[in-house]
Amino acid sequence: MLDMWLHGIEGLLQFRELAFLALGMFIGLFFGAIPGLGGAAALALLMPLTYGLEPFTALALSGGVMGGVPMGGSITAILLNTPGSAPNAATAIDGYPLAQQGKAGLAIGAAASANSIGGIIGTVSVLAILPVAKNIVLLFGPPEFFLLALLGLVIVSTTSRGKLLRGLITGGFGLMVAFIGYNDVSGGERFTYGIEYLWDGVHLVPALIGLFAVAEMINLYVKGGSVANNAASVKITKMTSGLMQTFRHWPTVLRGSLIGTVVGAVPGVGGVVASFLSYSMTVQAAKEQDRDSFGKGNIKGVIAPEAAINAKDCSSLIPTLAFGIPGGVEMAVFMGILIVHGMQPGPLLLVDHQVEIYGLIWALTASCVLASFTGLMLVKPLSYVTLLDAQILAPMVLCVAFAGSYAIDMTIENVIVTAVFGVIGYLMVRFDYPRLTIVIALVLGASAERNFHQSMLMGDGKWSIYLNRPISAALLAATIALLVIPVVRAMLNQAANRKILVEKEAA
Amino acid sequence: MARLTRRELLVAAGIATPSLIVPRAGYGAAAFPAKPINFIIPYAPGGGFDVYVRLVGPVMEKYLPNKVSIVPVNIAAGGGNRGVAQLYRSRPDGYTIGIINIPGMFILQQQQGSGAYDLTKFSWIGTMGEGERYVISVGAKSPLKSFADLKALSAKRPVKLSVTGPEGTAYAATMIGTQLLGIRTQLISGYKGSVDYVVAAIRGDSDAVIAAIPTTMRFVRGGEVRILASFEAHSSIPGVPDATALGKPELDQISVERLIGAPPGLPAPVQNLLASALAKSLADPAVTKWAKDNDIRMTPHTPAQTAQLIAQQRAFFDKWRKYLATG
Amino acid sequence: MKRVLGTPVTDYMPALGLLAVTAIYLVTAYQYSPDARAVPAGVAWVMMILVSFDLVSRTRTKIGATLMHWLNPAGDADKQDAVKRYPVLKQIVAVAWIAGFAAAMLLIGILYAVPLYVFSSLLIQGRRPLLVCIGFAAAATLMIWLLFDVVLSLELYPGILFGGA
């Protein structure tokens, strides 16, 4: 196997391959930064170009694109609260407040290094598990998937500190929206109210562009001024300080990378789940006094999702390559490129095309690191965006956001969804409802319901199906523990306080 | 054409200018094509239909005069409805063609009662090879070794079959196939896409699965899946009983067809030119090699054969209407 | 501003709106088969309860304060008074710009809506000199056209008035 790894590297270290890798990385970076456009659009654009290339070169190009996208996405998420691609929405939660404090450089620097390290850890894990990857994918059937989704929803909704009730409400609203469209299990459409567009459900990316980008632009319109409140502090940001942050918070990086790797390997779960889970788990793991600063510009809130996104990109190759089940649109388009080059995703791909696949994995990692360096170079000039006058910035950003939203699948209704969710997002900020839970509910709602019904069909309507399978039982236990532990902890705290109080009175 | 839409009026206005200079009679096969041809795919990039177009499209360019390009246009909304409707409404000038999923679009129309297009009225150009037939198979670890085992299980309890949502073509194939074969079923429905529900059978979510041959063969080669019976009239897989052997030749009519069509009223010279370019590209080594690797038969259909095919399919699925998208 | 039970009327609006939406959702859900409605209706019923809690917790009554303290401590009354509030009219205007832009895209298409919106927003909202407005409008349009039309060769939406479907 080792010689296959080396063959993969060897193949990549040719001038032509490296040139295409770099080209792909720049395109990925650029497309990643523009809301609505992402890896899928970039790969679809490049697909005809790859016809003329050797399969290996085509993979170097694709790997370059996929490695560059997350970095591009994090830049706009931090500077403008506009997630360039969906998973970066989690980065915006703490990255944008940092930009508002004039620390955009710090945040981008941390994102860049977290990106690289996440990508490398993801690669190492994928290389380690690739030989047994097939078995891992087969462990996740409908019961496991349903409980995983449930666990994700619980983790995220217990994250927003002091906003449990409103977090649950936005989560519930997200679920209600997620059920719109085709009913996969028993057929027919639901809650479409005669609108053809809604047959396919409310599309996620236009909704996210609305919730984050448009909501913030409305806020800027109202507030005036610029993104950063303090012009002086923007100028002194150094790119190296952000870089160091990542090394200082290595447990966060490690946790994020591992979550990314695991989530990526589960078929049909996208990067949004990886980044939001990583963010939530980091908040949950934080020390008591540290927790309140999340959502207000905690650098760990930037590192956690960024590490997860890139690690996930690597491991999501597993279900895509081994079975041909893409985890998202980007992977679906990438599968198209593979097929056109005579590499049919399926159990035999990992046997027949080992050199190409290892080459692809290396390309993805190399592009990740390269994109981070490029991102770091851009820190300083890009930071000035946060000083632009809101009255100029907002219209320009909105133009790109709306056009990008339309471009996702050339449907004008996307623009309406973006506008509606922009207003909803603004109201959520204005009336203090957390946005974390609505995103995760939008992403997981429909598949959670589908997998629930499928599990019940599999188990002849008996609930015991969730207990009879080891992984699903473990997931169920984890979910219950997560719900019970905070309550127990609170009760113990209260008891301890009372004891101290009693002792004080006694003294 | 039934009625002009605003879009057509606009396009017509744009095209009117040159057509004033070039007389209407000169606007025929000799001049065609003079600009890029849009190839509508009513699904998102990356799916099966998309791959066919992106693979065959560039080859087809070679066989068209005037070195024009073929631009894949993904219009994925309303489960494919919007793309097909837009194709139907486009100007029948040969610059807009599209790929159509049969019986997928029958199912969609029946379910939604969409009257935006009439599937039998398109100007057909051909097909992307032969329609994909189905096979019934089980995961490699399944105790079921033969079709007889499956029948025996069905006598004991309903057989669990994994399948896509009721809007999928696999759902219709499974419903009709099991009905014809007299297998009692309990469907585990809702899997996304044409691969996931086969993997579900490998994983053991279900007892068996009815899926298209190319998809199944991928897993057969990897040793993950075992085929019990083929729905083909004459089995292409050695050692597997076919529809004739099972005594149900009708099974052969269950297929997924990838039809290439243009808006109704396409001038015959343009239609023939496109049809011959498509037929030639399906015989091109670049395409045939890919097809062979993936167990796909790229036998071309003439426009007349394609029209006949859709009429035949229409009749077949009308007969089984009650099993299409029963929600 | 008018207050009900000690809280500004506007603070009830989101919860009331959500309650109405959920009610419509529930009514719709009960038109579907039991299988199809099971999960959505369940979620909607839970939502009715949660939103009602939210509504009550926003009142400055004893029960409201208790609910807020236990379920949503971040919304406690003493923390709320510190939140900076912007004039309602200003917020409506901002939302109207967004709605106007989206409507313009729908009606006259992306390539006309972009310059129109950027120009008018800069002129009316931003109060910039005429030349600056024209410059930015042209730049935005050029950027969108180059990126989407030229590079990506996507057909930008032409607008309902100009033939969009």
Short mmCIF file of N, CA and C in Angstrom, two decimals, chain A residues 196-197 199-201 203 329 408-411 413-414, chain B residues 40-45 50 73-84 86:
data_model
loop_
_atom_site.label_atom_id
_atom_site.label_comp_id
_atom_site.label_asym_id
_atom_site.label_seq_id
_atom_site.Cartn_x
_atom_site.Cartn_y
_atom_site.Cartn_z
N GLU A 196 -44.70 25.26 -7.52
CA GLU A 196 -43.89 24.20 -8.14
C GLU A 196 -42.48 24.15 -7.55
N TYR A 197 -41.93 25.34 -7.28
CA TYR A 197 -40.56 25.41 -6.77
C TYR A 197 -40.40 24.60 -5.49
N TRP A 199 -41.70 21.88 -4.58
CA TRP A 199 -41.71 20.42 -4.68
C TRP A 199 -40.38 19.84 -4.23
N ASP A 200 -39.30 20.52 -4.58
CA ASP A 200 -37.97 20.06 -4.19
C ASP A 200 -37.56 20.59 -2.82
N GLY A 201 -38.48 21.21 -2.12
CA GLY A 201 -38.17 21.75 -0.80
C GLY A 201 -37.55 23.13 -0.87
N HIS A 203 -34.58 25.33 -0.76
CA HIS A 203 -33.17 25.00 -0.97
C HIS A 203 -32.32 25.60 0.14
N VAL A 329 -23.69 18.30 -3.37
CA VAL A 329 -23.70 18.60 -4.81
C VAL A 329 -22.29 18.59 -5.38
N ILE A 408 -27.26 29.20 -8.42
CA ILE A 408 -27.11 27.85 -7.89
C ILE A 408 -27.75 26.84 -8.83
N ASP A 409 -29.00 27.08 -9.20
CA ASP A 409 -29.60 26.20 -10.20
C ASP A 409 -30.48 26.98 -11.17
N MET A 410 -30.11 28.24 -11.38
CA MET A 410 -30.80 29.09 -12.34
C MET A 410 -32.31 29.14 -12.10
N THR A 411 -32.67 29.32 -10.85
CA THR A 411 -34.09 29.46 -10.54
C THR A 411 -34.27 30.78 -9.80
N GLU A 413 -36.73 31.74 -8.08
CA GLU A 413 -37.36 31.61 -6.77
C GLU A 413 -36.32 31.57 -5.65
N ASN A 414 -35.09 31.13 -6.00
CA ASN A 414 -34.02 31.15 -5.00
C ASN A 414 -33.85 32.55 -4.43
N ILE B 40 -30.61 20.76 -22.71
CA ILE B 40 -31.25 20.87 -21.39
C ILE B 40 -31.21 19.53 -20.66
N ILE B 41 -30.74 19.58 -19.41
CA ILE B 41 -30.78 18.42 -18.53
C ILE B 41 -31.71 18.83 -17.38
N PRO B 42 -32.85 18.16 -17.24
CA PRO B 42 -33.79 18.63 -16.21
C PRO B 42 -33.40 18.20 -14.79
N TYR B 43 -32.15 17.89 -14.56
CA TYR B 43 -31.69 17.50 -13.23
C TYR B 43 -30.42 18.24 -12.90
N ALA B 44 -30.01 18.17 -11.62
CA ALA B 44 -28.80 18.85 -11.17
C ALA B 44 -27.57 18.17 -11.78
N PRO B 45 -26.43 18.92 -11.84
CA PRO B 45 -25.22 18.31 -12.35
C PRO B 45 -24.81 17.11 -11.49
N ASP B 50 -27.23 13.66 -16.36
CA ASP B 50 -26.25 14.71 -16.59
C ASP B 50 -24.96 14.14 -17.19
N VAL B 73 -27.14 22.49 -20.12
CA VAL B 73 -27.84 23.46 -19.26
C VAL B 73 -28.67 22.66 -18.26
N ASN B 74 -28.30 22.76 -16.98
CA ASN B 74 -29.05 22.04 -15.95
C ASN B 74 -30.19 22.91 -15.46
N ILE B 75 -31.42 22.46 -15.66
CA ILE B 75 -32.57 23.17 -15.09
C ILE B 75 -33.27 22.21 -14.15
N ALA B 76 -32.85 22.24 -12.89
CA ALA B 76 -33.34 21.24 -11.94
C ALA B 76 -34.35 21.88 -11.00
N ALA B 77 -35.60 21.86 -11.36
CA ALA B 77 -36.62 22.34 -10.44
C ALA B 77 -37.88 21.53 -10.66
N GLY B 78 -38.67 21.42 -9.62
CA GLY B 78 -39.92 20.68 -9.72
C GLY B 78 -39.71 19.24 -10.13
N GLY B 79 -38.63 18.62 -9.67
CA GLY B 79 -38.37 17.22 -9.98
C GLY B 79 -38.14 16.95 -11.46
N GLY B 80 -37.74 17.97 -12.20
CA GLY B 80 -37.46 17.79 -13.62
C GLY B 80 -38.53 18.43 -14.50
N ASN B 81 -39.64 18.79 -13.86
CA ASN B 81 -40.77 19.35 -14.60
C ASN B 81 -40.41 20.63 -15.34
N ARG B 82 -39.67 21.49 -14.65
CA ARG B 82 -39.42 22.80 -15.26
C ARG B 82 -38.53 22.69 -16.49
N GLY B 83 -37.52 21.85 -16.40
CA GLY B 83 -36.62 21.70 -17.54
C GLY B 83 -37.34 21.18 -18.76
N VAL B 84 -38.20 20.17 -18.56
CA VAL B 84 -38.93 19.58 -19.68
C VAL B 84 -39.94 20.60 -20.24
N GLN B 86 -39.67 23.82 -20.15
CA GLN B 86 -38.93 24.85 -20.88
C GLN B 86 -38.50 24.35 -22.25
#
